[in-house]
Short mmCIF file of C-alpha atoms and ligand atoms in Angstrom, two decimals:
data_model
loop_
_atom_site.label_atom_id
_atom_site.label_comp_id
_atom_site.label_asym_id
_atom_site.label_seq_id
_atom_site.Cartn_x
_atom_site.Cartn_y
_atom_site.Cartn_z
CA MET A 7 44.20 -87.10 -147.73
CA ARG A 8 42.02 -88.10 -144.79
CA SER A 9 43.77 -87.81 -141.45
CA THR A 10 43.78 -90.83 -139.17
CA SER A 11 41.53 -90.99 -136.11
CA HIS A 12 44.05 -89.14 -133.94
CA GLY A 13 44.64 -86.35 -136.49
CA MET A 14 47.00 -85.76 -139.41
CA THR A 15 50.62 -86.59 -138.63
CA LEU A 16 53.67 -84.69 -139.86
CA THR A 17 54.47 -87.53 -142.26
CA GLN A 18 50.96 -87.51 -143.76
CA HIS A 19 51.05 -83.72 -144.08
CA LEU A 20 54.42 -83.77 -145.87
CA ILE A 21 53.25 -86.48 -148.29
CA GLU A 22 50.02 -84.52 -148.90
CA GLU A 23 52.08 -81.39 -149.66
CA GLN A 24 54.47 -83.40 -151.87
CA ARG A 25 51.55 -84.70 -153.97
CA LYS A 26 49.75 -81.33 -154.01
CA HIS A 27 52.84 -79.62 -155.42
CA ASN A 28 53.96 -82.45 -157.72
CA ASN A 29 57.14 -83.02 -155.70
CA ASN A 30 58.32 -79.49 -156.48
CA ASN A 31 60.38 -78.35 -153.52
CA ILE A 32 59.16 -81.13 -151.23
CA THR A 33 61.30 -84.01 -152.45
CA ALA A 34 61.42 -87.34 -150.64
CA ASN A 35 64.86 -86.31 -149.32
CA LEU A 36 63.54 -83.03 -147.93
CA ARG A 37 60.63 -84.89 -146.34
CA LEU A 38 63.10 -87.33 -144.72
CA LEU A 39 65.24 -84.42 -143.50
CA ILE A 40 62.28 -82.71 -141.80
CA GLU A 41 61.13 -85.94 -140.19
CA VAL A 42 64.64 -86.71 -138.89
CA ILE A 43 64.95 -83.21 -137.46
CA SER A 44 61.53 -83.59 -135.77
CA ARG A 45 62.65 -86.87 -134.16
CA ALA A 46 65.93 -85.30 -132.99
CA CYS A 47 64.07 -82.36 -131.45
CA ARG A 48 61.72 -84.72 -129.66
CA LEU A 49 64.85 -86.06 -127.92
CA ILE A 50 66.09 -82.52 -127.23
CA SER A 51 62.71 -81.66 -125.68
CA TYR A 52 63.10 -84.66 -123.35
CA HIS A 53 66.50 -83.43 -122.09
CA VAL A 54 65.18 -79.87 -121.70
CA SER A 55 62.19 -81.14 -119.73
CA ARG A 56 64.47 -83.04 -117.31
CA GLY A 57 65.79 -79.72 -115.95
CA ALA A 58 67.79 -80.16 -112.74
CA LEU A 59 66.97 -83.89 -112.77
CA GLY A 60 68.93 -84.36 -116.00
CA GLU A 61 72.62 -84.97 -116.55
CA ALA A 62 72.73 -82.06 -119.05
CA TYR A 63 71.85 -79.36 -116.50
CA GLY A 64 73.96 -76.30 -115.73
CA SER A 65 76.88 -74.54 -117.36
CA SER A 66 79.58 -76.26 -119.42
CA ASN A 67 82.00 -73.48 -118.44
CA LYS A 68 82.93 -73.22 -122.14
CA LYS A 69 82.28 -70.36 -124.58
CA ASN A 70 80.86 -70.73 -128.11
CA ILE A 71 81.86 -68.78 -131.23
CA GLN A 72 79.51 -66.05 -130.10
CA GLY A 73 81.51 -65.62 -126.89
CA GLU A 74 78.53 -66.86 -124.85
CA ILE A 75 78.89 -69.38 -121.99
CA GLN A 76 77.42 -72.66 -123.24
CA LYS A 77 75.05 -74.66 -121.13
CA LYS A 78 75.59 -78.42 -121.15
CA VAL A 79 72.22 -78.82 -122.85
CA ASP A 80 73.32 -76.39 -125.63
CA ILE A 81 76.19 -78.76 -126.44
CA LEU A 82 73.96 -81.83 -126.13
CA ALA A 83 71.28 -80.37 -128.43
CA ASN A 84 73.96 -79.54 -131.01
CA SER A 85 75.36 -83.09 -130.84
CA ILE A 86 71.91 -84.66 -131.15
CA LEU A 87 71.18 -82.68 -134.34
CA LEU A 88 74.59 -83.44 -135.87
CA GLU A 89 74.39 -87.17 -135.17
CA ALA A 90 70.77 -87.48 -136.33
CA ASN A 91 71.43 -85.72 -139.65
CA GLU A 92 74.76 -87.19 -140.76
CA TRP A 93 73.61 -90.53 -142.19
CA GLY A 94 70.48 -89.71 -144.25
CA GLY A 95 72.18 -88.97 -147.60
CA ASN A 96 70.20 -85.74 -148.01
CA LEU A 97 72.74 -83.23 -146.66
CA SER A 98 76.18 -82.08 -147.80
CA ALA A 99 76.98 -80.10 -144.65
CA MET A 100 75.56 -78.46 -141.55
CA ALA A 101 76.19 -75.21 -139.66
CA SER A 102 75.27 -74.29 -136.12
CA GLU A 103 75.28 -71.29 -133.79
CA GLU A 104 77.36 -73.49 -131.45
CA MET A 105 80.13 -74.25 -133.97
CA GLU A 106 82.62 -71.80 -135.53
CA ASP A 107 83.10 -73.85 -138.70
CA ILE A 108 80.73 -75.79 -140.93
CA HIS A 109 80.30 -79.52 -140.28
CA LEU A 110 80.88 -81.70 -143.36
CA ILE A 111 79.04 -85.00 -143.72
CA PRO A 112 81.57 -87.77 -142.90
CA ASP A 113 83.04 -89.64 -145.91
CA CYS A 114 81.33 -92.86 -144.81
CA PHE A 115 77.90 -91.39 -145.58
CA PRO A 116 76.37 -90.36 -148.96
CA LYS A 117 75.92 -86.62 -149.58
CA GLY A 118 72.76 -84.84 -150.65
CA ASP A 119 71.27 -81.69 -152.14
CA TYR A 120 70.68 -79.67 -148.98
CA LEU A 121 72.54 -77.65 -146.36
CA LEU A 122 71.12 -77.54 -142.83
CA LEU A 123 71.63 -74.61 -140.43
CA PHE A 124 70.36 -74.45 -136.88
CA ASP A 125 70.34 -72.71 -133.53
CA PRO A 126 70.11 -75.91 -131.49
CA LEU A 127 68.76 -74.31 -128.33
CA ASP A 128 67.65 -70.71 -128.67
CA GLY A 129 67.06 -68.79 -125.46
CA SER A 130 68.85 -71.40 -123.35
CA SER A 131 69.55 -68.85 -120.61
CA ASN A 132 65.85 -69.29 -119.78
CA ILE A 133 66.17 -73.01 -119.05
CA ASP A 134 67.28 -72.58 -115.41
CA VAL A 135 64.11 -70.59 -114.69
CA ASN A 136 61.81 -72.96 -116.59
CA VAL A 137 60.87 -70.54 -119.38
CA SER A 138 60.16 -71.96 -122.86
CA VAL A 139 63.13 -72.35 -125.22
CA GLY A 140 63.44 -73.89 -128.65
CA THR A 141 65.32 -75.00 -131.76
CA ILE A 142 65.39 -73.03 -135.03
CA PHE A 143 66.39 -74.58 -138.36
CA SER A 144 66.85 -73.50 -141.98
CA VAL A 145 67.31 -75.63 -145.12
CA LEU A 146 69.18 -74.31 -148.17
CA PRO A 147 69.71 -76.04 -151.53
CA TYR A 148 73.18 -77.33 -152.45
CA LEU A 149 73.43 -78.61 -155.99
CA GLU A 150 77.16 -78.07 -156.67
CA GLY A 151 77.94 -81.70 -155.86
CA ASN A 152 81.46 -80.93 -154.63
CA ILE A 153 82.64 -80.47 -151.05
CA PRO A 154 80.87 -77.41 -149.60
CA THR A 155 82.67 -74.54 -147.92
CA GLU A 156 81.39 -71.74 -145.69
CA THR A 157 80.74 -69.76 -148.89
CA SER A 158 78.25 -72.45 -150.02
CA PHE A 159 76.07 -71.42 -147.06
CA LEU A 160 76.15 -67.68 -147.86
CA GLN A 161 72.86 -67.73 -149.78
CA LYS A 162 70.08 -65.17 -149.37
CA GLY A 163 67.22 -66.18 -147.09
CA SER A 164 64.93 -66.17 -150.14
CA HIS A 165 66.77 -69.33 -151.29
CA GLN A 166 65.52 -71.37 -148.30
CA VAL A 167 63.46 -74.44 -149.26
CA ALA A 168 62.21 -75.07 -145.72
CA ALA A 169 62.42 -73.50 -142.26
CA GLY A 170 60.94 -74.19 -138.88
CA TYR A 171 61.22 -73.95 -135.15
CA PHE A 172 60.35 -76.05 -132.11
CA VAL A 173 59.05 -74.59 -128.84
CA TYR A 174 59.77 -76.67 -125.73
CA GLY A 175 57.03 -75.27 -123.52
CA PRO A 176 53.75 -76.37 -121.89
CA GLN A 177 53.04 -77.94 -125.27
CA ILE A 178 55.87 -79.05 -127.54
CA SER A 179 55.22 -77.38 -130.90
CA LEU A 180 56.76 -77.57 -134.34
CA VAL A 181 56.07 -74.67 -136.74
CA LEU A 182 57.08 -75.43 -140.32
CA THR A 183 57.06 -73.89 -143.78
CA THR A 184 58.18 -75.46 -147.05
CA GLY A 185 57.14 -72.40 -149.03
CA TYR A 186 53.44 -73.20 -149.14
CA GLY A 187 52.16 -71.49 -145.98
CA VAL A 188 52.84 -72.17 -142.28
CA ASN A 189 51.55 -75.11 -140.25
CA CYS A 190 51.85 -75.93 -136.54
CA PHE A 191 52.17 -79.44 -135.13
CA THR A 192 51.80 -80.44 -131.48
CA LEU A 193 53.69 -83.42 -130.07
CA ASP A 194 51.43 -86.18 -128.78
CA ARG A 195 53.83 -87.37 -126.10
CA GLU A 196 52.03 -90.68 -125.51
CA LEU A 197 52.06 -91.66 -129.20
CA GLY A 198 55.31 -89.84 -130.01
CA SER A 199 53.63 -88.31 -133.10
CA TRP A 200 53.61 -84.73 -134.35
CA ILE A 201 49.90 -83.92 -134.97
CA LEU A 202 48.77 -81.06 -137.23
CA THR A 203 46.87 -78.73 -134.89
CA HIS A 204 46.96 -75.32 -136.64
CA ARG A 205 46.75 -75.34 -140.46
CA ASN A 206 47.83 -72.30 -142.51
CA LEU A 207 48.63 -69.84 -139.71
CA ARG A 208 48.13 -66.17 -140.68
CA ILE A 209 49.52 -63.11 -138.86
CA PRO A 210 46.98 -60.22 -138.61
CA PRO A 211 48.37 -57.13 -140.43
CA ASP A 212 47.60 -54.89 -137.43
CA THR A 213 48.38 -55.40 -133.77
CA LEU A 214 48.31 -53.72 -130.35
CA GLU A 215 51.17 -55.82 -128.95
CA TYR A 216 54.93 -55.29 -129.32
CA ALA A 217 58.03 -57.13 -128.14
CA ILE A 218 61.36 -55.40 -127.47
CA ASN A 219 63.90 -55.33 -124.63
CA THR A 220 63.17 -51.80 -123.37
CA SER A 221 66.15 -51.85 -121.00
CA ASN A 222 68.18 -50.91 -124.11
CA GLN A 223 66.02 -47.85 -124.82
CA ARG A 224 68.73 -45.23 -124.18
CA HIS A 225 70.93 -46.91 -126.80
CA TRP A 226 68.39 -47.05 -129.64
CA TYR A 227 68.72 -44.95 -132.78
CA ALA A 228 66.10 -42.27 -133.55
CA PRO A 229 63.65 -44.30 -135.71
CA VAL A 230 63.17 -46.90 -132.98
CA GLN A 231 62.96 -44.21 -130.28
CA ARG A 232 60.21 -42.50 -132.33
CA TYR A 233 58.29 -45.73 -133.00
CA ILE A 234 58.33 -47.00 -129.40
CA LYS A 235 57.56 -43.54 -127.95
CA GLU A 236 54.35 -43.44 -130.01
CA LEU A 237 53.34 -46.91 -128.78
CA ILE A 238 53.89 -45.91 -125.14
CA GLU A 239 52.02 -42.60 -125.52
CA GLY A 240 48.91 -44.61 -126.36
CA GLU A 241 45.44 -43.48 -127.35
CA ASP A 242 45.82 -39.76 -126.51
CA ALA A 243 48.68 -39.39 -129.00
CA ALA A 244 49.70 -40.14 -132.58
CA ARG A 245 48.68 -43.79 -132.63
CA LYS A 246 45.26 -43.20 -131.02
CA ALA A 247 45.44 -46.63 -129.35
CA ASP A 248 46.85 -48.24 -126.23
CA PHE A 249 49.47 -50.94 -126.79
CA ASN A 250 50.62 -53.92 -124.71
CA MET A 251 54.20 -55.22 -124.39
CA ARG A 252 55.59 -58.72 -124.02
CA TRP A 253 59.29 -59.75 -123.92
CA ILE A 254 60.04 -63.41 -123.15
CA ALA A 255 63.72 -63.13 -124.18
CA SER A 256 63.23 -66.37 -126.10
CA MET A 257 62.82 -65.60 -129.79
CA VAL A 258 60.93 -68.83 -130.58
CA SER A 259 58.38 -68.02 -127.86
CA ASP A 260 57.89 -64.39 -128.90
CA VAL A 261 57.56 -65.37 -132.57
CA HIS A 262 55.17 -68.22 -131.68
CA ARG A 263 52.88 -65.74 -129.91
CA ILE A 264 53.00 -63.40 -132.92
CA LEU A 265 52.12 -66.24 -135.32
CA HIS A 266 49.06 -67.07 -133.22
CA ARG A 267 47.75 -63.59 -132.32
CA GLY A 268 49.83 -60.99 -134.15
CA GLY A 269 52.43 -58.56 -132.84
CA ILE A 270 55.78 -57.07 -133.75
CA PHE A 271 59.14 -58.42 -132.51
CA MET A 272 62.13 -56.09 -132.55
CA TYR A 273 65.83 -56.49 -131.81
CA PRO A 274 67.35 -53.29 -133.24
CA ALA A 275 70.96 -52.28 -133.63
CA ASP A 276 72.07 -49.80 -130.96
CA LYS A 277 74.68 -47.13 -130.36
CA ARG A 278 76.81 -49.22 -127.99
CA THR A 279 78.41 -51.11 -130.88
CA PRO A 280 77.96 -49.12 -134.11
CA ASN A 281 79.73 -51.79 -136.15
CA LYS A 282 77.41 -54.54 -134.86
CA PRO A 283 74.10 -54.47 -136.79
CA GLY A 284 72.17 -56.23 -134.03
CA LYS A 285 72.27 -59.19 -131.63
CA LEU A 286 70.46 -61.87 -133.61
CA ARG A 287 72.15 -64.00 -136.26
CA LEU A 288 71.08 -63.79 -139.86
CA MET A 289 71.61 -67.34 -141.13
CA TYR A 290 70.00 -69.48 -138.42
CA GLU A 291 67.70 -67.10 -136.51
CA ALA A 292 66.53 -64.15 -138.64
CA ASN A 293 66.32 -65.91 -142.02
CA PRO A 294 64.25 -68.95 -140.92
CA MET A 295 61.96 -66.74 -138.82
CA ALA A 296 61.58 -64.23 -141.67
CA PHE A 297 60.67 -67.05 -144.10
CA ILE A 298 58.02 -68.34 -141.67
CA VAL A 299 56.63 -64.88 -140.89
CA GLU A 300 56.36 -63.89 -144.56
CA GLN A 301 54.72 -67.22 -145.41
CA ALA A 302 52.12 -66.37 -142.73
CA GLY A 303 51.39 -62.97 -144.31
CA GLY A 304 53.70 -60.94 -142.08
CA ALA A 305 56.83 -58.92 -142.88
CA ALA A 306 60.47 -59.02 -141.76
CA THR A 307 63.11 -56.31 -142.28
CA ASN A 308 66.38 -55.14 -140.76
CA GLY A 309 64.85 -51.67 -140.49
CA LYS A 310 65.59 -50.83 -144.10
CA ASN A 311 65.70 -53.99 -146.20
CA ARG A 312 63.71 -57.22 -146.45
CA ILE A 313 65.68 -59.74 -144.39
CA LEU A 314 65.27 -62.47 -147.01
CA ASP A 315 66.99 -60.22 -149.59
CA ILE A 316 70.17 -59.68 -147.53
CA GLN A 317 73.28 -61.18 -149.14
CA PRO A 318 75.18 -62.85 -146.24
CA GLN A 319 78.89 -62.01 -145.92
CA SER A 320 79.76 -64.48 -143.15
CA LEU A 321 78.21 -67.51 -141.47
CA HIS A 322 77.68 -65.96 -138.03
CA GLU A 323 76.87 -62.41 -139.04
CA ARG A 324 74.29 -60.54 -137.01
CA VAL A 325 71.36 -58.45 -138.17
CA ALA A 326 68.75 -56.08 -136.76
CA VAL A 327 65.30 -57.69 -136.76
CA PHE A 328 61.80 -56.20 -137.08
CA LEU A 329 59.22 -58.89 -137.85
CA GLY A 330 55.52 -59.67 -137.43
CA SER A 331 52.30 -57.83 -138.30
CA LYS A 332 52.91 -56.28 -141.71
CA ASN A 333 51.46 -52.81 -141.10
CA GLU A 334 53.61 -52.31 -137.98
CA VAL A 335 56.79 -53.62 -139.60
CA ASP A 336 56.11 -51.35 -142.60
CA ARG A 337 55.65 -48.37 -140.25
CA VAL A 338 58.88 -48.84 -138.26
CA THR A 339 60.74 -49.53 -141.53
CA ARG A 340 59.33 -46.30 -142.99
CA TYR A 341 60.60 -44.41 -139.93
CA HIS A 342 64.10 -45.80 -140.63
CA LEU A 343 63.92 -44.77 -144.30
CA GLU A 344 62.71 -41.28 -143.29
CA GLY A 345 65.82 -41.02 -141.07
P1 LIG B 20 68.13 -60.13 -124.47
C1 LIG B 20 68.24 -65.53 -126.71
O1 LIG B 20 69.54 -65.37 -126.16
C2 LIG B 20 68.14 -64.60 -127.91
O2 LIG B 20 69.10 -64.95 -128.86
C3 LIG B 20 66.73 -64.62 -128.48
O3 LIG B 20 66.11 -65.86 -128.34
C4 LIG B 20 66.02 -63.55 -127.67
O4 LIG B 20 64.95 -62.93 -128.38
C5 LIG B 20 67.13 -62.54 -127.37
O5 LIG B 20 68.36 -63.25 -127.47
C6 LIG B 20 67.01 -61.94 -125.99
O6 LIG B 20 68.02 -60.97 -125.86
O7 LIG B 20 69.19 -59.08 -124.80
O8 LIG B 20 66.78 -59.52 -124.20
O9 LIG B 20 68.53 -61.10 -123.42
#
């Protein structure tokens, strides 16, 4: 399909993919879902960009299921996504980092064959200091036809039919996979269109850049201590190369950098809470990001297992995350398996 004069839009791209793959996976309902989410996140990006000028600035003085203080814009972003996705007839339920229980589609609306999960505003603690934040979403199939429960969501990440994230930064980006590679769209704010700007993103298998919160170093287990020590020792030691570090403390931003220039992102479990496998959540952070990273030729594990193979036990469960350039993820995973 020829793109229009101002570039290929998200809608054109989705229709092109639908035709190319004979409607497998990319049904008209999935296409509608992705377009509705993209319109909702355009609205979220507006409220984020308002900052202290907006009515959604500051703390709500409430805590979410995670025990974290919610910002007003966290609650607003969650509401925007719920309201935008209730009426389309393509979902049977939704789940969010900001809500303890699943959200059923109201009786007044038709139900559909998908479940939507999202972190409505990831990294929102960065908003007050004007650092990029974003929205992460994951789409699972739901073909049972009856009323879904939390258990309906507990599907392995390999079952996802689509995943993506938005970065609300200097540019407003949408990165999307429907299982046929990874594409990046940039919002043309004048036209209000998502324009395809980076087709078929690929993560280099090797990298000299890593992302981890090193303030936790004394709490890491031995495999991570070993891996990071080698990176810091640089070219005169085992790795025979000097490495660079970046930590934005906004997963969407760190992953976006890795998709564009390679790297490895790590949020390991640590000794402070042995029964807590990590900080990040499996269903609406690690799984969508792992799907995207693998579709771009990278790898994603919890230190021992492929993230997309993990059988979820609960909606808000956490997981250790090592994702990005395949050869580095394989190395740190090997260190875990060696003990
Ligand atoms: P820390 C944001 O709160 C988040 O969930 C991710 O976006 C980010 O990578 C991580 O936590 C940052 O955690 O412990 O460095 O603040």
